[in-house]
Amino acid sequence: MDDLAELIERVMRERDWTLTTLARRSGISISTLHSWKSGDRGTGTRGPSPALLRKFADGAGLPVVEVFEAAGRHVPVAMDDESERRFLHLLRSLDEADRKVIEATMQAMTERQRT
């Protein structure tokens, strides 16, 4: 499995792209890609954001799972429509105070998975 820097190098080599081309295709700044490529994931204490990793995957034509794994990030799991519908139904049935508790709990769980 590649790390993020190796993955960027591989994409550039296999597609014969420059960093500029990769930046343009992914919508990510050259400086951000350069920091990832140099191993300095200088985009926060936990590394690249999920949104940027998704943009990179789209621009490079890679599976999101491969990019998240290379970045050492928790791989997001898709939720089917029925599961999402049930979850939202339950969430909407709660009062505002309980929704805030659920939101805080989910936020804490998300943060824990990033580390």
mmCIF file of C-alpha atoms in Angstrom, residues 8-82:
data_model
loop_
_atom_site.group_PDB
_atom_site.id
_atom_site.type_symbol
_atom_site.label_atom_id
_atom_site.label_comp_id
_atom_site.label_asym_id
_atom_site.label_seq_id
_atom_site.Cartn_x
_atom_site.Cartn_y
_atom_site.Cartn_z
ATOM 1 C CA ILE A 8 0.936 11.125 -5.740
ATOM 2 C CA GLU A 9 4.258 10.121 -7.323
ATOM 3 C CA ARG A 10 2.676 7.012 -8.824
ATOM 4 C CA VAL A 11 -0.273 8.932 -10.275
ATOM 5 C CA MET A 12 2.042 11.507 -11.817
ATOM 6 C CA ARG A 13 4.368 8.844 -13.231
ATOM 7 C CA GLU A 14 1.638 6.544 -14.599
ATOM 8 C CA ARG A 15 -0.345 9.356 -16.185
ATOM 9 C CA ASP A 16 2.689 11.416 -17.182
ATOM 10 C CA TRP A 17 1.246 14.414 -15.312
ATOM 11 C CA THR A 18 2.998 17.297 -13.666
ATOM 12 C CA LEU A 19 2.015 18.507 -10.228
ATOM 13 C CA THR A 20 0.320 21.435 -11.981
ATOM 14 C CA THR A 21 -1.798 19.066 -14.054
ATOM 15 C CA LEU A 22 -2.779 17.076 -10.985
ATOM 16 C CA ALA A 23 -3.649 20.278 -9.130
ATOM 17 C CA ARG A 24 -5.787 21.524 -12.005
ATOM 18 C CA ARG A 25 -7.605 18.215 -12.439
ATOM 19 C CA SER A 26 -8.294 17.786 -8.719
ATOM 20 C CA GLY A 27 -9.020 21.402 -7.824
ATOM 21 C CA ILE A 28 -6.391 21.318 -5.073
ATOM 22 C CA SER A 29 -3.683 23.959 -4.857
ATOM 23 C CA ILE A 30 -0.188 23.114 -6.030
ATOM 24 C CA SER A 31 1.190 24.092 -2.624
ATOM 25 C CA THR A 32 -1.128 21.641 -0.856
ATOM 26 C CA LEU A 33 -0.223 18.799 -3.214
ATOM 27 C CA HIS A 34 3.448 19.674 -2.860
ATOM 28 C CA SER A 35 3.203 19.490 0.941
ATOM 29 C CA TRP A 36 1.533 16.074 0.664
ATOM 30 C CA LYS A 37 4.130 14.916 -1.864
ATOM 31 C CA SER A 38 7.021 16.049 0.297
ATOM 32 C CA GLY A 39 5.578 14.156 3.238
ATOM 33 C CA ASP A 40 4.724 17.351 5.093
ATOM 34 C CA ARG A 41 0.978 16.972 5.383
ATOM 35 C CA GLY A 42 0.806 20.579 6.489
ATOM 36 C CA THR A 43 -2.947 20.801 6.314
ATOM 37 C CA GLY A 44 -3.759 20.492 9.981
ATOM 38 C CA THR A 45 -2.684 18.337 12.862
ATOM 39 C CA ARG A 46 -4.606 15.330 11.617
ATOM 40 C CA GLY A 47 -3.473 15.507 8.018
ATOM 41 C CA PRO A 48 -5.475 16.183 4.880
ATOM 42 C CA SER A 49 -9.177 16.821 5.239
ATOM 43 C CA PRO A 50 -11.641 14.244 3.929
ATOM 44 C CA ALA A 51 -13.004 16.807 1.455
ATOM 45 C CA LEU A 52 -9.556 17.375 -0.068
ATOM 46 C CA LEU A 53 -8.841 13.666 -0.179
ATOM 47 C CA ARG A 54 -12.098 13.126 -2.085
ATOM 48 C CA LYS A 55 -11.176 15.895 -4.524
ATOM 49 C CA PHE A 56 -7.787 14.280 -5.039
ATOM 50 C CA ALA A 57 -9.382 10.877 -5.657
ATOM 51 C CA ASP A 58 -11.813 12.343 -8.191
ATOM 52 C CA GLY A 59 -9.140 14.333 -10.003
ATOM 53 C CA ALA A 60 -6.690 11.431 -10.112
ATOM 54 C CA GLY A 61 -9.345 8.884 -11.054
ATOM 55 C CA LEU A 62 -8.676 6.770 -7.968
ATOM 56 C CA PRO A 63 -11.015 5.001 -5.570
ATOM 57 C CA VAL A 64 -11.677 7.086 -2.457
ATOM 58 C CA VAL A 65 -10.767 4.098 -0.291
ATOM 59 C CA GLU A 66 -7.284 3.909 -1.817
ATOM 60 C CA VAL A 67 -6.633 7.607 -1.198
ATOM 61 C CA PHE A 68 -7.925 7.563 2.390
ATOM 62 C CA GLU A 69 -5.829 4.482 3.190
ATOM 63 C CA ALA A 70 -2.723 6.098 1.702
ATOM 64 C CA ALA A 71 -3.342 9.176 3.839
ATOM 65 C CA GLY A 72 -3.716 7.019 6.947
ATOM 66 C CA ARG A 73 -7.270 8.209 7.433
ATOM 67 C CA HIS A 74 -10.366 6.312 8.480
ATOM 68 C CA VAL A 75 -12.065 5.141 5.305
ATOM 69 C CA PRO A 76 -15.616 6.465 5.082
ATOM 70 C CA VAL A 77 -18.294 3.874 4.597
ATOM 71 C CA ALA A 78 -21.253 4.556 2.372
ATOM 72 C CA MET A 79 -24.710 4.361 3.886
ATOM 73 C CA ASP A 80 -27.493 2.895 1.783
ATOM 74 C CA ASP A 81 -30.620 4.993 1.259
ATOM 75 C CA GLU A 82 -32.815 2.878 3.545
#
